Each structure stands twice: as structure tokens, then as C-alpha cells.
PDB file of C-alpha atoms in Angstrom:
ATOM      1  CA  MET F   1      58.454 206.515 100.674  1.00  0.00           C
ATOM      2  CA  ASP F   2      55.892 209.335 100.627  1.00  0.00           C
ATOM      3  CA  THR F   3      52.255 208.653 101.441  1.00  0.00           C
ATOM      4  CA  LYS F   4      51.021 209.174  97.870  1.00  0.00           C
ATOM      5  CA  LEU F   5      53.425 206.536  96.540  1.00  0.00           C
ATOM      6  CA  LYS F   6      52.504 204.154  99.361  1.00  0.00           C
ATOM      7  CA  SER F   7      48.788 204.590  98.588  1.00  0.00           C
ATOM      8  CA  ASP F   8      49.417 203.954  94.877  1.00  0.00           C
ATOM      9  CA  ILE F   9      51.249 200.732  95.750  1.00  0.00           C
ATOM     10  CA  ALA F  10      48.408 199.718  98.101  1.00  0.00           C
ATOM     11  CA  GLU F  11      45.810 200.276  95.375  1.00  0.00           C
ATOM     12  CA  LEU F  12      47.753 198.167  92.886  1.00  0.00           C
ATOM     13  CA  THR F  13      48.397 195.450  95.485  1.00  0.00           C
ATOM     14  CA  VAL F  14      44.695 195.260  96.345  1.00  0.00           C
ATOM     15  CA  ALA F  15      43.739 195.246  92.646  1.00  0.00           C
ATOM     16  CA  LYS F  16      46.141 192.332  92.083  1.00  0.00           C
ATOM     17  CA  GLU F  17      44.679 190.462  95.055  1.00  0.00           C
ATOM     18  CA  LEU F  18      41.118 191.050  93.808  1.00  0.00           C
ATOM     19  CA  LEU F  19      42.038 189.884  90.302  1.00  0.00           C
ATOM     20  CA  SER F  20      43.644 186.732  91.722  1.00  0.00           C
ATOM     21  CA  ARG F  21      40.322 186.106  93.511  1.00  0.00           C
ATOM     22  CA  LYS F  22      38.557 186.349  90.127  1.00  0.00           C
ATOM     23  CA  CYS F  23      36.899 189.719  90.822  1.00  0.00           C
ATOM     24  CA  ASN F  24      36.114 192.135  88.005  1.00  0.00           C
ATOM     25  CA  VAL F  25      38.071 195.261  88.983  1.00  0.00           C
ATOM     26  CA  LEU F  26      37.301 198.784  87.752  1.00  0.00           C
ATOM     27  CA  THR F  27      39.553 201.791  88.278  1.00  0.00           C
ATOM     28  CA  PRO F  28      38.222 205.351  88.165  1.00  0.00           C
ATOM     29  CA  ILE F  29      40.170 208.010  86.283  1.00  0.00           C
ATOM     30  CA  GLY F  30      41.720 210.600  88.591  1.00  0.00           C
ATOM     31  CA  ASP F  31      41.528 210.812  92.360  1.00  0.00           C
ATOM     32  CA  ARG F  32      38.538 213.089  92.893  1.00  0.00           C
ATOM     33  CA  LEU F  33      36.150 210.346  94.007  1.00  0.00           C
ATOM     34  CA  ALA F  34      35.791 209.124  97.581  1.00  0.00           C
ATOM     35  CA  TYR F  35      36.656 205.584  96.465  1.00  0.00           C
ATOM     36  CA  ASP F  36      39.756 204.168  94.778  1.00  0.00           C
ATOM     37  CA  LEU F  37      38.517 201.014  93.039  1.00  0.00           C
ATOM     38  CA  ALA F  38      35.262 199.245  92.323  1.00  0.00           C
ATOM     39  CA  ILE F  39      34.376 195.654  91.669  1.00  0.00           C
ATOM     40  CA  ASP F  40      31.483 194.286  89.659  1.00  0.00           C
ATOM     41  CA  VAL F  41      29.725 191.497  91.553  1.00  0.00           C
ATOM     42  CA  GLU F  42      26.951 190.006  89.434  1.00  0.00           C
ATOM     43  CA  GLY F  43      26.161 193.385  87.856  1.00  0.00           C
ATOM     44  CA  LYS F  44      26.331 195.367  91.100  1.00  0.00           C
ATOM     45  CA  LEU F  45      29.190 197.828  91.606  1.00  0.00           C
ATOM     46  CA  ILE F  46      30.871 197.755  94.995  1.00  0.00           C
ATOM     47  CA  ARG F  47      32.956 200.861  95.718  1.00  0.00           C
ATOM     48  CA  LEU F  48      36.227 200.337  97.598  1.00  0.00           C
ATOM     49  CA  GLN F  49      38.375 202.768  99.552  1.00  0.00           C
ATOM     50  CA  ILE F  50      41.955 201.498  99.816  1.00  0.00           C
ATOM     51  CA  LYS F  51      44.208 202.440 102.736  1.00  0.00           C
ATOM     52  CA  ALA F  52      47.821 201.526 103.503  1.00  0.00           C
ATOM     53  CA  ALA F  53      48.665 200.913 107.157  1.00  0.00           C
ATOM     54  CA  TRP F  54      51.922 202.040 108.749  1.00  0.00           C
ATOM     55  CA  TYR F  55      53.812 200.522 111.675  1.00  0.00           C
ATOM     56  CA  ASN F  56      53.989 202.492 114.931  1.00  0.00           C
ATOM     57  CA  LYS F  57      57.075 201.191 116.767  1.00  0.00           C
ATOM     58  CA  SER F  58      56.217 202.678 120.159  1.00  0.00           C
ATOM     59  CA  LYS F  59      52.712 201.116 120.165  1.00  0.00           C
ATOM     60  CA  LYS F  60      53.881 197.922 118.425  1.00  0.00           C
ATOM     61  CA  MET F  61      50.930 197.941 116.051  1.00  0.00           C
ATOM     62  CA  TYR F  62      49.894 199.001 112.591  1.00  0.00           C
ATOM     63  CA  LEU F  63      47.677 202.048 112.250  1.00  0.00           C
ATOM     64  CA  VAL F  64      45.570 203.526 109.493  1.00  0.00           C
ATOM     65  CA  ASP F  65      43.836 206.899 109.387  1.00  0.00           C
ATOM     66  CA  ASN F  66      40.154 206.559 108.584  1.00  0.00           C
ATOM     67  CA  ARG F  67      39.751 210.114 107.339  1.00  0.00           C
ATOM     68  CA  ARG F  68      40.036 211.632 103.882  1.00  0.00           C
ATOM     69  CA  THR F  69      43.173 213.725 103.477  1.00  0.00           C
ATOM     70  CA  ARG F  70      43.495 216.559 100.995  1.00  0.00           C
ATOM     71  CA  THR F  71      46.652 218.597 100.647  1.00  0.00           C
ATOM     72  CA  ASN F  72      47.607 221.721  98.834  1.00  0.00           C
ATOM     73  CA  ARG F  73      50.865 223.639  98.940  1.00  0.00           C
ATOM     74  CA  ARG F  74      50.227 225.142 102.363  1.00  0.00           C
ATOM     75  CA  GLU F  75      48.106 222.805 104.436  1.00  0.00           C
ATOM     76  CA  MET F  76      46.713 219.322 104.933  1.00  0.00           C
ATOM     77  CA  LYS F  77      42.952 219.002 105.453  1.00  0.00           C
ATOM     78  CA  ARG F  78      41.317 215.938 106.979  1.00  0.00           C
ATOM     79  CA  LYS F  79      37.630 215.152 106.761  1.00  0.00           C
ATOM     80  CA  LYS F  80      35.580 212.191 107.968  1.00  0.00           C
ATOM     81  CA  TYR F  81      34.191 209.831 105.370  1.00  0.00           C
ATOM     82  CA  THR F  82      30.455 209.196 105.357  1.00  0.00           C
ATOM     83  CA  SER F  83      28.531 205.992 104.692  1.00  0.00           C
ATOM     84  CA  CYS F  84      27.669 207.341 101.213  1.00  0.00           C
ATOM     85  CA  ASP F  85      31.317 207.646 100.104  1.00  0.00           C
ATOM     86  CA  PHE F  86      32.067 203.948  99.482  1.00  0.00           C
ATOM     87  CA  ASP F  87      30.843 200.477 100.409  1.00  0.00           C
ATOM     88  CA  PHE F  88      33.948 198.813 101.876  1.00  0.00           C
ATOM     89  CA  ALA F  89      37.406 199.866 102.995  1.00  0.00           C
ATOM     90  CA  ILE F  90      40.315 197.556 102.332  1.00  0.00           C
ATOM     91  CA  ILE F  91      43.299 198.192 104.563  1.00  0.00           C
ATOM     92  CA  ALA F  92      46.588 196.762 103.347  1.00  0.00           C
ATOM     93  CA  ILE F  93      49.557 195.958 105.532  1.00  0.00           C
ATOM     94  CA  LEU F  94      51.926 195.929 102.596  1.00  0.00           C
ATOM     95  CA  GLU F  95      54.958 194.538 104.450  1.00  0.00           C
ATOM     96  CA  LEU F  96      53.006 191.444 105.530  1.00  0.00           C
ATOM     97  CA  ASN F  97      50.626 191.085 102.559  1.00  0.00           C
ATOM     98  CA  ILE F  98      47.664 191.142 104.953  1.00  0.00           C
ATOM     99  CA  PHE F  99      44.320 192.779 104.223  1.00  0.00           C
ATOM    100  CA  TYR F 100      41.421 193.930 106.382  1.00  0.00           C
ATOM    101  CA  ILE F 101      38.043 194.283 104.666  1.00  0.00           C
ATOM    102  CA  MET F 102      35.597 196.515 106.562  1.00  0.00           C
ATOM    103  CA  PRO F 103      32.107 197.706 105.716  1.00  0.00           C
ATOM    104  CA  VAL F 104      31.953 201.499 105.515  1.00  0.00           C
ATOM    105  CA  ASP F 105      29.855 201.812 108.695  1.00  0.00           C
ATOM    106  CA  ILE F 106      32.476 199.939 110.714  1.00  0.00           C
ATOM    107  CA  PHE F 107      35.376 201.837 109.112  1.00  0.00           C
ATOM    108  CA  THR F 108      33.801 205.234 109.826  1.00  0.00           C
ATOM    109  CA  SER F 109      32.818 204.302 113.394  1.00  0.00           C
ATOM    110  CA  TYR F 110      36.410 204.698 114.608  1.00  0.00           C
ATOM    111  CA  ALA F 111      37.410 208.126 115.966  1.00  0.00           C
ATOM    112  CA  SER F 112      40.368 208.862 113.675  1.00  0.00           C
ATOM    113  CA  SER F 113      42.635 205.842 113.386  1.00  0.00           C
ATOM    114  CA  ILE F 114      42.264 202.090 113.395  1.00  0.00           C
ATOM    115  CA  ALA F 115      44.648 199.769 115.247  1.00  0.00           C
ATOM    116  CA  LEU F 116      45.720 196.554 113.549  1.00  0.00           C
ATOM    117  CA  VAL F 117      47.700 194.224 115.798  1.00  0.00           C
ATOM    118  CA  GLU F 118      49.664 191.403 114.236  1.00  0.00           C
ATOM    119  CA  ASP F 119      51.560 190.505 117.429  1.00  0.00           C
ATOM    120  CA  LYS F 120      50.416 187.097 118.711  1.00  0.00           C
ATOM    121  CA  LYS F 121      51.757 187.871 122.226  1.00  0.00           C
ATOM    122  CA  ARG F 122      49.175 190.561 122.881  1.00  0.00           C
ATOM    123  CA  GLN F 123      46.581 189.578 125.492  1.00  0.00           C
ATOM    124  CA  ARG F 124      43.539 191.124 123.831  1.00  0.00           C
ATOM    125  CA  ALA F 125      43.105 191.684 120.115  1.00  0.00           C
ATOM    126  CA  PRO F 126      41.493 194.928 118.936  1.00  0.00           C
ATOM    127  CA  ARG F 127      37.996 194.769 117.450  1.00  0.00           C
ATOM    128  CA  SER F 128      39.494 195.216 113.965  1.00  0.00           C
ATOM    129  CA  VAL F 129      40.770 191.616 114.019  1.00  0.00           C
ATOM    130  CA  GLU F 130      37.384 190.213 112.987  1.00  0.00           C
ATOM    131  CA  TYR F 131      37.819 191.897 109.571  1.00  0.00           C
ATOM    132  CA  ARG F 132      41.238 190.390 108.859  1.00  0.00           C
ATOM    133  CA  GLU F 133      41.148 188.668 105.437  1.00  0.00           C
ATOM    134  CA  MET F 134      37.317 188.851 105.322  1.00  0.00           C
ATOM    135  CA  TRP F 135      37.144 188.730 101.525  1.00  0.00           C
ATOM    136  CA  SER F 136      33.798 186.933 101.764  1.00  0.00           C
ATOM    137  CA  LEU F 137      32.148 190.243 102.746  1.00  0.00           C
ATOM    138  CA  LEU F 138      32.592 191.436  99.156  1.00  0.00           C
ATOM    139  CA  LYS F 139      30.407 188.667  97.736  1.00  0.00           C
TER     140      LYS F 139
END
């Protein structure tokens, strides 16, 4: 599955999850904005960047890139997001139906990728674990 298809599936999966949690979901037209979805919480729009994590077998963890990726026919360009681009990032581990909800300042504080460990045998959990299923942050 290519990354564009995986991101489309992640966006729809997150939208479904938000709708099941009785959120009012808005979808922008096109993909030129720095956010993928928005929700209306009591008249205030909250902009959401949706990311799909992938499993790294050698590291035994899920990873997600926290940079914006633009591609054309010849090259792929990556650029850091800023705190003005969106309000929260929602990272989906599609295979496990698990979501991480991070404020933009936390999401952008990582160097280039975020580790998500779902292995209970690991001695120390990464700092990302505190954002696992933190839907309450969106209220």
C-alpha cells in the first residue's frame, strides 16, 4: 500500500472515530492545507493533522514522521511543521485501531520521527505513551 493510500485510510478511520465520539467533523477540500480535518467544539474549530504510523520490525516499534512531505515527479521534500499549522496531531496505528492525540507543540518537539511502542515487555515506555487514546484533549 502506498503512503498516500495509507494516509487516506488513516484520515477516514480518524473521522469515523471522531464521529462515533459525537464530534462534528469538517473536511477541507484538497490537500493544500497543513491540516487534514477539523472539528467544531462549541463553535471553536480545532484543526487536526492526521498521520499513519508504520511498523519497524528491527526496532520492534511503530514510527511516524512528524514532518510535512511534498513530492513531485523528481524529488521528495520534507519540512517541519510549525505551531501555527494545526492544533493537534492524531497518529493512527491502523493495524491495532489505536490512536495518539498530541498537541502541536508536543508533536513538533520531536526531531523527525516519533516512536510508539505497543510491546508490553519493554522496560521503559517512550514519552509518547502519555498521549495514547487521549481524546479528552480535544474537548
